[in-house]
Tab-separated table of C-alpha atoms in Angstrom:
chain	number	residue	atom	x	y	z
A	1	UNK	CA	-21.978	-10.592	-23.720
A	2	UNK	CA	-19.179	-10.400	-26.326
A	3	UNK	CA	-18.175	-9.020	-29.739
A	4	UNK	CA	-18.420	-11.260	-32.730
A	5	UNK	CA	-14.662	-11.439	-33.053
A	6	UNK	CA	-12.562	-14.065	-30.829
A	7	UNK	CA	-9.980	-11.480	-29.860
A	8	UNK	CA	-10.084	-10.450	-26.268
A	9	UNK	CA	-11.450	-6.815	-26.018
A	10	UNK	CA	-12.772	-4.582	-23.308
A	11	UNK	CA	-16.509	-4.140	-23.209
A	12	UNK	CA	-18.021	-1.598	-20.898
A	13	UNK	CA	-21.227	0.083	-19.912
A	14	UNK	CA	-20.745	3.765	-18.718
A	15	UNK	CA	-23.026	4.578	-15.980
A	16	UNK	CA	-22.244	8.351	-15.688
A	17	UNK	CA	-21.607	10.374	-12.823
A	18	UNK	CA	-22.917	9.066	-9.465
A	19	UNK	CA	-24.718	10.947	-6.969
A	20	UNK	CA	-23.170	11.542	-3.682
A	21	UNK	CA	-22.691	8.374	-1.710
A	22	UNK	CA	-21.787	7.500	2.121
A	23	UNK	CA	-17.701	8.114	2.282
A	24	UNK	CA	-16.012	5.392	4.160
A	25	UNK	CA	-13.287	8.030	5.241
A	26	UNK	CA	-14.830	10.875	6.518
A	27	UNK	CA	-18.305	9.306	7.109
A	28	UNK	CA	-20.290	11.893	5.113
A	29	UNK	CA	-23.496	10.577	4.021
A	30	UNK	CA	-23.633	11.755	0.440
A	31	UNK	CA	-19.891	13.330	-0.003
A	32	UNK	CA	-18.260	10.567	-2.026
A	33	UNK	CA	-18.849	11.387	-5.671
A	34	UNK	CA	-17.329	9.422	-8.604
A	35	UNK	CA	-18.089	8.412	-12.100
A	36	UNK	CA	-18.572	4.566	-12.876
A	37	UNK	CA	-18.566	1.763	-15.547
A	38	UNK	CA	-19.554	-1.819	-15.353
A	39	UNK	CA	-16.700	-3.837	-17.008
A	40	UNK	CA	-18.107	-7.185	-18.782
A	41	UNK	CA	-14.721	-7.681	-19.881
A	42	UNK	CA	-11.268	-5.864	-19.434
A	43	UNK	CA	-7.864	-6.469	-21.228
A	44	UNK	CA	-4.890	-6.044	-18.876
A	45	UNK	CA	-3.464	-3.317	-21.491
A	46	UNK	CA	-6.637	-1.254	-21.025
A	47	UNK	CA	-6.980	-1.519	-17.282
A	48	UNK	CA	-3.299	-0.580	-16.888
A	49	UNK	CA	-4.160	2.662	-18.843
A	50	UNK	CA	-7.247	3.157	-16.800
A	51	UNK	CA	-5.564	3.050	-13.470
A	52	UNK	CA	-3.019	5.296	-14.791
A	53	UNK	CA	-5.919	8.015	-15.474
A	54	UNK	CA	-7.271	7.599	-11.887
A	55	UNK	CA	-9.698	4.602	-12.185
A	56	UNK	CA	-9.840	1.514	-9.776
A	57	UNK	CA	-11.796	-1.593	-9.902
A	58	UNK	CA	-13.995	-3.056	-7.211
A	59	UNK	CA	-15.132	-6.590	-8.497
A	60	UNK	CA	-16.369	-5.660	-12.098
A	61	UNK	CA	-17.390	-2.187	-11.331
A	62	UNK	CA	-14.659	0.478	-12.133
A	63	UNK	CA	-14.964	4.039	-10.990
A	64	UNK	CA	-13.075	7.090	-10.840
A	65	UNK	CA	-13.522	9.850	-8.109
A	66	UNK	CA	-14.648	13.161	-9.169
A	67	UNK	CA	-11.687	14.877	-7.519
A	68	UNK	CA	-12.511	18.501	-7.328
A	69	UNK	CA	-16.035	17.610	-5.618
A	70	UNK	CA	-15.568	14.469	-3.759
A	71	UNK	CA	-15.350	15.068	-0.028
A	72	UNK	CA	-12.207	12.962	0.238
A	73	UNK	CA	-9.936	13.247	-2.916
A	74	UNK	CA	-8.259	9.860	-3.819
A	75	UNK	CA	-5.089	10.055	-5.504
A	76	UNK	CA	-3.432	6.871	-7.164
A	77	UNK	CA	-0.269	5.904	-5.404
A	78	UNK	CA	2.394	3.708	-6.631
A	79	UNK	CA	5.818	2.502	-5.479
A	80	UNK	CA	8.805	1.895	-7.660
A	81	UNK	CA	9.572	-1.720	-6.636
A	82	UNK	CA	13.309	-2.182	-7.664
A	83	UNK	CA	14.470	0.981	-5.879
A	84	UNK	CA	12.560	-0.055	-2.504
A	85	UNK	CA	14.545	-0.332	0.623
A	86	UNK	CA	12.758	-1.666	3.670
A	87	UNK	CA	12.221	0.963	6.432
A	88	UNK	CA	13.203	0.257	10.076
A	89	UNK	CA	9.520	-0.861	10.910
A	90	UNK	CA	9.107	-2.906	7.924
A	91	UNK	CA	12.259	-4.931	8.989
A	92	UNK	CA	10.991	-5.349	12.382
A	93	UNK	CA	7.868	-6.970	10.646
A	94	UNK	CA	9.847	-9.226	8.700
A	95	UNK	CA	12.152	-10.233	11.695
A	96	UNK	CA	9.042	-10.965	13.793
A	97	UNK	CA	7.686	-13.147	11.112
A	98	UNK	CA	11.218	-14.984	10.865
A	99	UNK	CA	11.418	-15.341	14.568
A	100	UNK	CA	7.889	-17.078	14.783
A	101	UNK	CA	8.448	-19.228	11.989
A	102	UNK	CA	12.080	-20.292	13.466
A	103	UNK	CA	11.453	-20.792	16.901
A	104	UNK	CA	7.469	-20.543	17.275
A	105	UNK	CA	8.191	-17.043	19.619
A	106	UNK	CA	5.136	-14.924	19.558
A	107	UNK	CA	6.279	-11.196	20.167
A	108	UNK	CA	3.796	-8.503	20.484
A	109	UNK	CA	3.916	-4.978	19.942
A	110	UNK	CA	1.457	-2.498	21.513
A	111	UNK	CA	-0.703	-2.266	18.538
A	112	UNK	CA	-0.902	-5.891	17.504
A	113	UNK	CA	-4.276	-6.773	16.662
A	114	UNK	CA	-5.391	-3.294	15.794
A	115	UNK	CA	-5.838	-2.396	12.089
A	116	UNK	CA	-4.601	0.955	11.134
A	117	UNK	CA	-5.580	0.964	7.579
A	118	UNK	CA	-5.355	-1.247	4.430
A	119	UNK	CA	-3.246	-1.342	1.445
A	120	UNK	CA	-6.323	-1.059	-0.948
A	121	UNK	CA	-8.331	1.167	-3.137
A	122	UNK	CA	-11.855	0.051	-2.056
A	123	UNK	CA	-13.104	2.020	0.904
A	124	UNK	CA	-16.842	2.310	0.607
A	125	UNK	CA	-16.714	2.544	-3.197
A	126	UNK	CA	-19.733	3.988	-4.757
A	127	UNK	CA	-21.387	0.690	-5.604
A	128	UNK	CA	-24.481	-0.606	-4.113
A	129	UNK	CA	-22.885	-3.539	-2.146
A	130	UNK	CA	-20.392	-3.048	0.768
A	131	UNK	CA	-16.862	-2.473	-0.057
A	132	UNK	CA	-14.608	-2.544	2.902
A	133	UNK	CA	-10.905	-1.782	3.541
A	134	UNK	CA	-8.040	-4.153	3.742
A	135	UNK	CA	-5.176	-3.977	6.165
A	136	UNK	CA	-1.741	-3.584	5.071
A	137	UNK	CA	-0.390	-1.903	7.779
A	138	UNK	CA	-0.122	-2.371	11.536
A	139	UNK	CA	2.415	0.219	12.690
A	140	UNK	CA	3.575	0.322	16.392
A	141	UNK	CA	3.134	3.658	18.023
A	142	UNK	CA	6.720	2.922	19.922
A	143	UNK	CA	8.028	2.348	16.558
A	144	UNK	CA	7.184	6.156	15.721
A	145	UNK	CA	8.131	7.529	18.979
A	146	UNK	CA	11.370	9.680	18.513
A	147	UNK	CA	14.362	8.429	20.303
A	148	UNK	CA	15.122	11.445	21.697
A	149	UNK	CA	11.746	11.741	23.321
A	150	UNK	CA	12.410	8.053	25.085
A	151	UNK	CA	15.764	9.430	26.287
A	152	UNK	CA	14.275	12.585	27.594
A	153	UNK	CA	11.366	10.526	29.546
A	154	UNK	CA	13.918	7.998	30.628
A	155	UNK	CA	15.975	10.630	32.301
A	156	UNK	CA	13.176	12.281	33.903
A	157	UNK	CA	12.101	8.751	35.616
A	158	UNK	CA	15.703	8.610	36.846
A	159	UNK	CA	15.526	11.943	38.481
A	160	UNK	CA	18.002	13.681	35.877
A	161	UNK	CA	19.076	17.119	36.631
A	162	UNK	CA	17.961	19.799	34.243
A	163	UNK	CA	20.933	21.670	32.365
A	164	UNK	CA	21.297	25.300	33.215
A	165	UNK	CA	19.288	27.509	30.796
A	166	UNK	CA	22.229	29.781	30.021
A	167	UNK	CA	24.421	26.818	28.155
A	168	UNK	CA	23.559	26.861	24.400
A	169	UNK	CA	23.449	23.266	23.563
A	170	UNK	CA	20.949	21.034	21.925
A	171	UNK	CA	18.780	18.386	23.800
A	172	UNK	CA	20.873	15.475	22.441
A	173	UNK	CA	24.255	17.210	23.703
A	174	UNK	CA	22.651	17.789	27.301
A	175	UNK	CA	21.553	14.129	27.497
A	176	UNK	CA	25.062	13.127	26.676
A	177	UNK	CA	26.613	15.160	29.040
A	178	UNK	CA	24.194	14.186	31.851
A	179	UNK	CA	25.168	10.553	30.960
A	180	UNK	CA	28.763	11.188	31.454
A	181	UNK	CA	28.803	13.316	34.401
A	182	UNK	CA	26.520	10.909	36.339
A	183	UNK	CA	28.565	9.192	39.200
A	184	UNK	CA	27.325	6.868	42.027
A	185	UNK	CA	27.344	8.113	45.055
A	186	UNK	CA	29.980	6.243	47.204
A	187	UNK	CA	30.244	8.243	50.297
A	188	UNK	CA	27.938	5.905	52.320
A	189	UNK	CA	29.278	2.693	51.124
A	190	UNK	CA	30.729	0.238	53.800
A	191	UNK	CA	33.616	-2.107	53.278
A	192	UNK	CA	32.473	-5.669	51.771
A	193	UNK	CA	29.240	-4.070	50.756
A	194	UNK	CA	28.101	-2.440	47.580
A	195	UNK	CA	30.081	-1.651	44.441
A	196	UNK	CA	33.913	-1.136	44.608
A	197	UNK	CA	34.458	2.415	44.266
A	198	UNK	CA	37.973	1.738	42.856
A	199	UNK	CA	36.344	-0.048	39.801
A	200	UNK	CA	34.303	1.465	37.092
A	201	UNK	CA	30.620	1.242	38.139
A	202	UNK	CA	28.131	-1.284	36.578
A	203	UNK	CA	26.220	-0.025	34.034
A	204	UNK	CA	22.678	-0.722	32.554
A	205	UNK	CA	22.585	-2.198	28.753
A	206	UNK	CA	19.929	0.566	27.950
A	207	UNK	CA	22.350	3.303	29.419
A	208	UNK	CA	25.108	1.923	26.972
A	209	UNK	CA	22.930	1.748	24.040
A	210	UNK	CA	21.779	5.204	24.737
A	211	UNK	CA	25.437	6.604	25.271
A	212	UNK	CA	26.173	5.014	21.625
A	213	UNK	CA	23.324	6.555	20.041
A	214	UNK	CA	24.061	10.056	21.167
A	215	UNK	CA	27.738	9.476	20.480
A	216	UNK	CA	26.736	8.870	16.925
A	217	UNK	CA	24.644	11.894	16.723
A	218	UNK	CA	27.540	13.934	18.192
A	219	UNK	CA	29.930	12.547	15.330
A	220	UNK	CA	27.491	13.134	12.797
A	221	UNK	CA	26.964	16.710	13.699
A	222	UNK	CA	30.687	16.958	14.085
A	223	UNK	CA	31.246	16.162	10.271
A	224	UNK	CA	29.039	19.150	9.479
A	225	UNK	CA	30.523	21.752	11.827
A	226	UNK	CA	33.742	22.618	13.459
A	227	UNK	CA	34.863	19.887	15.715
A	228	UNK	CA	34.594	20.625	19.571
A	229	UNK	CA	37.151	20.215	22.269
A	230	UNK	CA	35.064	17.688	24.184
A	231	UNK	CA	36.719	13.980	24.694
A	232	UNK	CA	36.021	11.430	22.110
A	233	UNK	CA	33.994	8.789	23.669
A	234	UNK	CA	34.591	5.554	22.028
A	235	UNK	CA	31.531	3.209	22.461
A	236	UNK	CA	32.912	-0.445	23.439
A	237	UNK	CA	31.591	-3.231	21.528
A	238	UNK	CA	30.360	-1.124	18.664
A	239	UNK	CA	29.491	-3.227	15.723
A	240	UNK	CA	28.310	-1.831	12.172
A	241	UNK	CA	24.771	-2.730	11.106
A	242	UNK	CA	25.088	-5.727	8.935
A	243	UNK	CA	21.771	-5.372	7.094
A	244	UNK	CA	21.515	-1.702	6.954
A	245	UNK	CA	21.034	-2.048	3.073
A	246	UNK	CA	19.843	-5.657	2.985
A	247	UNK	CA	17.581	-6.245	0.095
A	248	UNK	CA	13.872	-7.281	0.758
A	249	UNK	CA	14.592	-10.851	-0.585
A	250	UNK	CA	16.946	-11.835	2.110
A	251	UNK	CA	14.255	-11.054	4.675
A	252	UNK	CA	11.858	-13.729	3.301
A	253	UNK	CA	13.643	-17.004	4.476
A	254	UNK	CA	14.429	-18.496	7.994
A	255	UNK	CA	17.957	-19.356	8.823
A	256	UNK	CA	17.432	-23.065	9.193
A	257	UNK	CA	14.235	-24.167	7.608
A	258	UNK	CA	14.830	-27.910	8.535
A	259	UNK	CA	14.526	-27.153	12.259
A	260	UNK	CA	11.919	-24.179	11.777
A	261	UNK	CA	8.912	-24.491	14.291
A	262	UNK	CA	6.525	-23.425	11.446
A	263	UNK	CA	6.291	-23.542	7.624
A	264	UNK	CA	4.827	-20.611	5.591
A	265	UNK	CA	4.098	-21.279	1.929
A	266	UNK	CA	2.731	-18.568	-0.454
A	267	UNK	CA	0.858	-19.821	-3.579
A	268	UNK	CA	-0.141	-17.773	-6.418
A	269	UNK	CA	-3.551	-18.945	-7.770
A	270	UNK	CA	-5.550	-17.634	-10.820
A	271	UNK	CA	-8.947	-16.220	-10.027
A	272	UNK	CA	-10.902	-19.210	-12.092
A	273	UNK	CA	-12.911	-22.068	-10.915
A	274	UNK	CA	-11.224	-23.825	-13.920
A	275	UNK	CA	-8.108	-23.946	-11.843
A	276	UNK	CA	-7.835	-26.906	-9.478
A	277	UNK	CA	-6.212	-24.999	-6.632
A	278	UNK	CA	-8.450	-22.121	-6.734
A	279	UNK	CA	-11.487	-24.592	-6.800
A	280	UNK	CA	-10.378	-26.748	-4.137
A	281	UNK	CA	-9.244	-23.777	-1.770
A	282	UNK	CA	-12.470	-21.739	-2.361
A	283	UNK	CA	-14.619	-22.890	0.814
A	284	UNK	CA	-11.625	-22.444	3.091
A	285	UNK	CA	-10.706	-18.996	1.482
A	286	UNK	CA	-14.354	-17.939	1.564
A	287	UNK	CA	-14.639	-18.905	5.271
A	288	UNK	CA	-11.573	-16.940	6.236
A	289	UNK	CA	-12.949	-13.960	4.495
A	290	UNK	CA	-16.118	-14.059	6.426
A	291	UNK	CA	-14.241	-14.426	9.502
A	292	UNK	CA	-12.011	-11.605	8.711
A	293	UNK	CA	-15.208	-9.171	7.848
A	294	UNK	CA	-17.048	-10.057	10.877
A	295	UNK	CA	-14.177	-9.798	13.237
A	296	UNK	CA	-12.206	-6.779	11.780
A	297	UNK	CA	-15.060	-4.904	10.028
A	298	UNK	CA	-17.907	-6.008	12.129
A	299	UNK	CA	-19.966	-7.225	9.260
A	300	UNK	CA	-23.122	-9.494	9.713
A	301	UNK	CA	-22.936	-12.812	8.445
A	302	UNK	CA	-25.235	-12.224	5.368
A	303	UNK	CA	-22.857	-9.344	4.335
A	304	UNK	CA	-19.888	-11.578	3.922
A	305	UNK	CA	-21.272	-14.808	2.662
A	306	UNK	CA	-20.241	-16.924	-0.147
A	307	UNK	CA	-22.194	-14.840	-2.827
A	308	UNK	CA	-20.769	-11.773	-1.605
A	309	UNK	CA	-17.191	-13.022	-1.543
A	310	UNK	CA	-17.499	-14.343	-5.160
A	311	UNK	CA	-19.009	-11.146	-6.265
A	312	UNK	CA	-16.436	-8.711	-4.602
A	313	UNK	CA	-13.138	-10.780	-4.934
A	314	UNK	CA	-13.553	-13.497	-7.448
A	315	UNK	CA	-15.485	-12.059	-10.314
A	316	UNK	CA	-12.851	-10.192	-12.150
A	317	UNK	CA	-13.428	-8.370	-15.636
A	318	UNK	CA	-9.697	-8.983	-16.509
A	319	UNK	CA	-8.873	-11.272	-19.211
A	320	UNK	CA	-6.025	-13.760	-18.280
A	321	UNK	CA	-3.176	-13.409	-20.756
A	322	UNK	CA	0.158	-14.999	-21.317
A	323	UNK	CA	2.838	-13.167	-23.366
A	324	UNK	CA	6.470	-14.281	-24.644
A	325	UNK	CA	8.292	-12.140	-22.038
A	326	UNK	CA	8.624	-15.254	-19.786
A	327	UNK	CA	6.157	-14.313	-17.015
A	328	UNK	CA	5.371	-17.890	-15.353
A	329	UNK	CA	2.084	-16.612	-14.051
A	330	UNK	CA	0.714	-14.795	-17.097
A	331	UNK	CA	-1.186	-11.630	-16.403
A	332	UNK	CA	-4.693	-10.868	-14.913
A	333	UNK	CA	-6.418	-11.506	-11.343
A	334	UNK	CA	-4.666	-13.704	-8.747
A	335	UNK	CA	-5.200	-14.667	-5.170
A	336	UNK	CA	-1.965	-14.986	-3.248
A	337	UNK	CA	-2.548	-17.506	-0.484
A	338	UNK	CA	-0.379	-17.737	2.610
A	339	UNK	CA	-0.571	-21.100	4.211
A	340	UNK	CA	0.859	-21.629	7.668
A	341	UNK	CA	1.391	-25.344	8.453
A	342	UNK	CA	-1.210	-26.422	6.001
A	343	UNK	CA	-3.589	-23.872	7.174
A	344	UNK	CA	-4.844	-20.697	4.974
A	345	UNK	CA	-4.168	-17.725	7.206
A	346	UNK	CA	-4.363	-14.845	4.774
A	347	UNK	CA	-5.156	-13.996	0.994
A	348	UNK	CA	-3.836	-11.132	-0.873
A	349	UNK	CA	-6.006	-10.197	-3.901
A	350	UNK	CA	-3.824	-8.667	-6.763
A	351	UNK	CA	-4.000	-7.850	-10.607
A	352	UNK	CA	-0.917	-8.460	-12.637
A	353	UNK	CA	-0.676	-5.969	-15.476
A	354	UNK	CA	2.073	-5.195	-18.148
A	355	UNK	CA	3.477	-2.660	-16.114
A	356	UNK	CA	2.657	-3.263	-12.401
A	357	UNK	CA	1.222	-5.455	-9.723
A	358	UNK	CA	-1.946	-3.601	-8.311
A	359	UNK	CA	-2.986	-4.403	-4.833
A	360	UNK	CA	-6.871	-5.072	-4.580
A	361	UNK	CA	-7.622	-6.412	-1.100
A	362	UNK	CA	-6.310	-8.405	1.729
A	363	UNK	CA	-8.117	-10.657	4.278
A	364	UNK	CA	-6.509	-12.604	7.011
A	365	UNK	CA	-7.015	-14.564	10.101
A	366	UNK	CA	-7.462	-12.157	12.939
A	367	UNK	CA	-6.077	-14.839	15.248
A	368	UNK	CA	-2.552	-14.182	13.759
A	369	UNK	CA	-2.730	-10.348	13.685
A	370	UNK	CA	0.397	-10.511	15.978
A	371	UNK	CA	2.225	-11.158	12.837
A	372	UNK	CA	1.095	-7.906	11.517
A	373	UNK	CA	-0.154	-9.693	8.294
A	374	UNK	CA	-1.115	-6.389	6.379
A	375	UNK	CA	2.215	-5.015	6.423
A	376	UNK	CA	3.850	-8.558	5.912
A	377	UNK	CA	1.693	-9.061	2.657
A	378	UNK	CA	2.357	-5.738	1.261
A	379	UNK	CA	6.053	-6.248	1.475
A	380	UNK	CA	5.844	-9.729	-0.195
A	381	UNK	CA	3.722	-8.304	-3.000
A	382	UNK	CA	6.658	-5.684	-3.401
A	383	UNK	CA	9.142	-8.537	-3.324
A	384	UNK	CA	6.925	-10.436	-5.909
A	385	UNK	CA	6.948	-7.394	-8.266
A	386	UNK	CA	10.672	-7.232	-7.812
A	387	UNK	CA	10.661	-10.912	-8.815
A	388	UNK	CA	8.413	-10.380	-11.999
A	389	UNK	CA	10.572	-7.322	-13.173
A	390	UNK	CA	13.565	-9.742	-13.692
A	391	UNK	CA	11.316	-11.506	-16.370
A	392	UNK	CA	9.443	-8.506	-17.633
A	393	UNK	CA	11.505	-5.268	-17.481
A	394	UNK	CA	8.856	-3.022	-17.908
A	395	UNK	CA	6.909	-4.300	-14.856
A	396	UNK	CA	8.425	-2.254	-12.038
A	397	UNK	CA	5.664	-0.718	-9.971
A	398	UNK	CA	3.428	-1.846	-7.104
A	399	UNK	CA	0.143	-0.012	-6.956
A	400	UNK	CA	-1.231	0.561	-3.556
A	401	UNK	CA	-4.692	1.809	-4.450
A	402	UNK	CA	-5.506	5.407	-3.287
A	403	UNK	CA	-3.711	7.783	-0.943
A	404	UNK	CA	-6.259	10.064	0.856
A	405	UNK	CA	-4.540	12.957	2.458
A	406	UNK	CA	-7.765	14.084	4.402
A	407	UNK	CA	-7.863	10.699	6.073
A	408	UNK	CA	-4.947	10.785	8.596
A	409	UNK	CA	-5.116	6.894	8.883
A	410	UNK	CA	-4.864	6.519	5.164
A	411	UNK	CA	-1.499	8.640	4.885
A	412	UNK	CA	0.596	5.360	5.943
A	413	UNK	CA	1.041	4.401	2.211
A	414	UNK	CA	3.336	7.363	1.697
A	415	UNK	CA	5.744	5.603	4.169
A	416	UNK	CA	6.697	3.120	1.218
A	417	UNK	CA	9.458	4.658	-0.417
A	418	UNK	CA	10.019	5.913	-3.394
A	419	UNK	CA	6.466	6.587	-3.921
A	420	UNK	CA	4.655	8.768	-6.462
A	421	UNK	CA	1.006	10.235	-6.613
A	422	UNK	CA	-0.807	10.693	-9.868
A	423	UNK	CA	-1.675	14.307	-10.819
A	424	UNK	CA	-5.376	14.221	-11.541
A	425	UNK	CA	-5.149	17.055	-14.340
A	426	UNK	CA	-2.025	16.197	-16.281
A	427	UNK	CA	-1.994	12.498	-15.510
A	428	UNK	CA	1.888	12.435	-14.952
A	429	UNK	CA	3.440	11.023	-11.872
A	430	UNK	CA	4.897	13.223	-9.080
A	431	UNK	CA	7.090	12.463	-6.155
A	432	UNK	CA	5.122	12.190	-2.991
A	433	UNK	CA	7.468	14.563	-1.252
A	434	UNK	CA	6.645	17.291	-3.527
A	435	UNK	CA	2.980	16.801	-3.204
A	436	UNK	CA	2.550	16.681	0.437
A	437	UNK	CA	3.156	20.664	0.840
A	438	UNK	CA	0.444	21.236	-1.716
A	439	UNK	CA	-1.979	18.976	0.267
A	440	UNK	CA	-1.436	20.818	3.196
A	441	UNK	CA	-2.873	23.808	1.844
A	442	UNK	CA	-5.707	22.289	-0.261
A	443	UNK	CA	-7.238	18.623	-0.095
A	444	UNK	CA	-7.633	18.782	-4.052
A	445	UNK	CA	-4.676	20.216	-5.949
A	446	UNK	CA	-2.706	19.927	-9.315
A	447	UNK	CA	0.552	18.220	-8.567
A	448	UNK	CA	2.439	18.922	-11.902
A	449	UNK	CA	4.034	22.306	-11.653
A	450	UNK	CA	4.009	23.095	-15.332
A	451	UNK	CA	0.654	24.865	-15.908
A	452	UNK	CA	0.987	24.280	-19.672
A	453	UNK	CA	1.365	20.694	-19.359
A	454	UNK	CA	-2.128	18.957	-19.963
A	455	UNK	CA	-3.723	15.674	-20.477
A	456	UNK	CA	-1.644	14.164	-23.572
A	457	UNK	CA	-4.301	11.565	-23.994
A	458	UNK	CA	-7.232	13.950	-23.939
A	459	UNK	CA	-10.242	13.300	-26.197
A	460	UNK	CA	-9.642	14.838	-29.693
A	461	UNK	CA	-11.772	12.801	-32.134
A	462	UNK	CA	-15.109	11.974	-30.843
A	463	UNK	CA	-16.173	10.023	-33.970
A	464	UNK	CA	-13.433	7.462	-33.623
A	465	UNK	CA	-14.820	6.235	-30.346
A	466	UNK	CA	-15.520	2.885	-30.606
A	467	UNK	CA	-19.252	1.524	-29.895
A	468	UNK	CA	-20.836	-2.179	-29.551
A	469	UNK	CA	-24.332	-1.533	-30.799
A	470	UNK	CA	-26.670	-4.450	-31.726
A	471	UNK	CA	-23.689	-6.979	-31.605
A	472	UNK	CA	-21.955	-5.008	-34.078
A	473	UNK	CA	-18.717	-2.941	-33.678
A	474	UNK	CA	-18.575	0.560	-35.223
A	475	UNK	CA	-17.178	3.962	-34.529
A	476	UNK	CA	-19.283	6.498	-32.905
A	477	UNK	CA	-19.606	8.421	-36.057
A	478	UNK	CA	-21.470	5.603	-37.756
A	479	UNK	CA	-23.589	4.758	-34.531
A	480	UNK	CA	-24.772	8.294	-34.394
A	481	UNK	CA	-26.267	8.124	-37.880
A	482	UNK	CA	-28.034	4.924	-37.061
A	483	UNK	CA	-29.140	5.678	-33.481
A	484	UNK	CA	-32.723	6.465	-33.112
A	485	UNK	CA	-33.823	8.297	-30.100
A	486	UNK	CA	-32.441	11.218	-27.931
A	487	UNK	CA	-29.048	12.216	-28.733
A	488	UNK	CA	-26.588	10.463	-26.218
A	489	UNK	CA	-23.574	12.696	-27.409
A	490	UNK	CA	-23.022	14.105	-24.138
A	491	UNK	CA	-22.793	10.935	-22.374
A	492	UNK	CA	-20.317	9.320	-24.707
A	493	UNK	CA	-18.363	12.582	-24.820
A	494	UNK	CA	-18.023	12.392	-20.974
A	495	UNK	CA	-17.094	8.761	-21.147
A	496	UNK	CA	-14.294	9.018	-23.669
A	497	UNK	CA	-12.818	12.395	-21.859
A	498	UNK	CA	-12.376	10.301	-18.724
A	499	UNK	CA	-10.843	7.196	-20.209
A	500	UNK	CA	-8.714	9.096	-22.844
A	501	UNK	CA	-8.563	8.864	-26.557
A	502	UNK	CA	-6.547	5.625	-26.833
A	503	UNK	CA	-8.722	3.547	-24.568
A	504	UNK	CA	-11.968	5.146	-26.160
A	505	UNK	CA	-10.618	3.898	-29.338
A	506	UNK	CA	-9.730	0.494	-28.321
A	507	UNK	CA	-12.548	-0.423	-25.902
A	508	UNK	CA	-16.095	-1.033	-26.842
A	509	UNK	CA	-18.558	1.180	-25.114
A	510	UNK	CA	-21.850	-0.689	-24.983
A	511	UNK	CA	-25.013	1.275	-26.293
A	512	UNK	CA	-28.289	-0.201	-26.296
């Protein structure tokens, strides 16, 4: 279906407010409520405006959760890619991949192979076909464990004595004093056996690291308070962290590519059977998708065959587009393929839009889960966004789908900083740190603190909504006069209110 003009334009069918569907987060049978549209075609400008109003796509189906009524409100979340700095856990994922590529070493953390939750917006979306969730994070529990707790447990195992309760010191100071005061018992040593009591005792590397960490805590607190009279302990062989502010791009290569044990190649492929690389890799990519779905999400074979793969991840309504801003790849839908030694092991499905890279889905080979491919691919997509921003200055955000506060497993997206959540009433962006206290009080809330600031693109002129009727483009005011049958003004008004005045005047609403 297309308008008479050869110019690309968005053509949509509005399907109205959906009845309650099963929720993939809280498992409610009918709690997931949203509005939906079927997109026959969609320009990248229109889709950019739609996702900035809380819409997301799943294949060609575009939906917007009814935030005040749905069981698990889904807030659009985005990251400022140029300002991103990798966290400690993210650096570990990078280093694990670098180590594997360089030496072939397979390091495993406790949660390797366990998919926490995805960097994706499609978790049981309100469409009839099954929509699963991607895996863009695998966070080790050990990485989240506070250092002080580790030290405390270590001391307990070694039979450390408790500090007297009448001494007003904190836990870190207590551990430090305990470490300093612990001396080996030399009363039973015999000449010629055991350690030499006249020399400093041998110490475990773990104890030395612990002492250095506690010393840093002491020095940090000393900068904020009056210095104490305690002796200053200078750790030996202390070195500053060379990569504390290391940009993400420096983690993407191995030290010596010539001698590397493995070779990883990342290819960006347009989603089109007219593209030779996409066509030639279609079968192996579809097979990888089926393997992932059956292994990770326990799909049955008929639920993840080539037809389902095509409908979900290959059929995109976005019209590909090139612009004079210098983007080598243009705009539209793409598969970012990860090839390890000539074998495809992961595919990230993304949309490149005027102001962002939007993450759609990820599927990977479960045999390589020890590489934390969920997190790794998200970090690669952030780096890719930064790369594109050097050519198109306005393209600076990485959209991570939806943030679902009511589902603890989906809160991990807030760990990518600096992130913002979309206010579903004013359609303005608010730093996530300001949103979390509000979400603690209510699962649905207004983030914008200014009660007078409303939707700046709210519907003001219904008559100017563009309609496609009998292959003719016309404003709604003209269509209304020609239309025979029951009035559909309520439906058209609801559609235009949800997409905003700008999109309503630019997109074509199909009416039979």
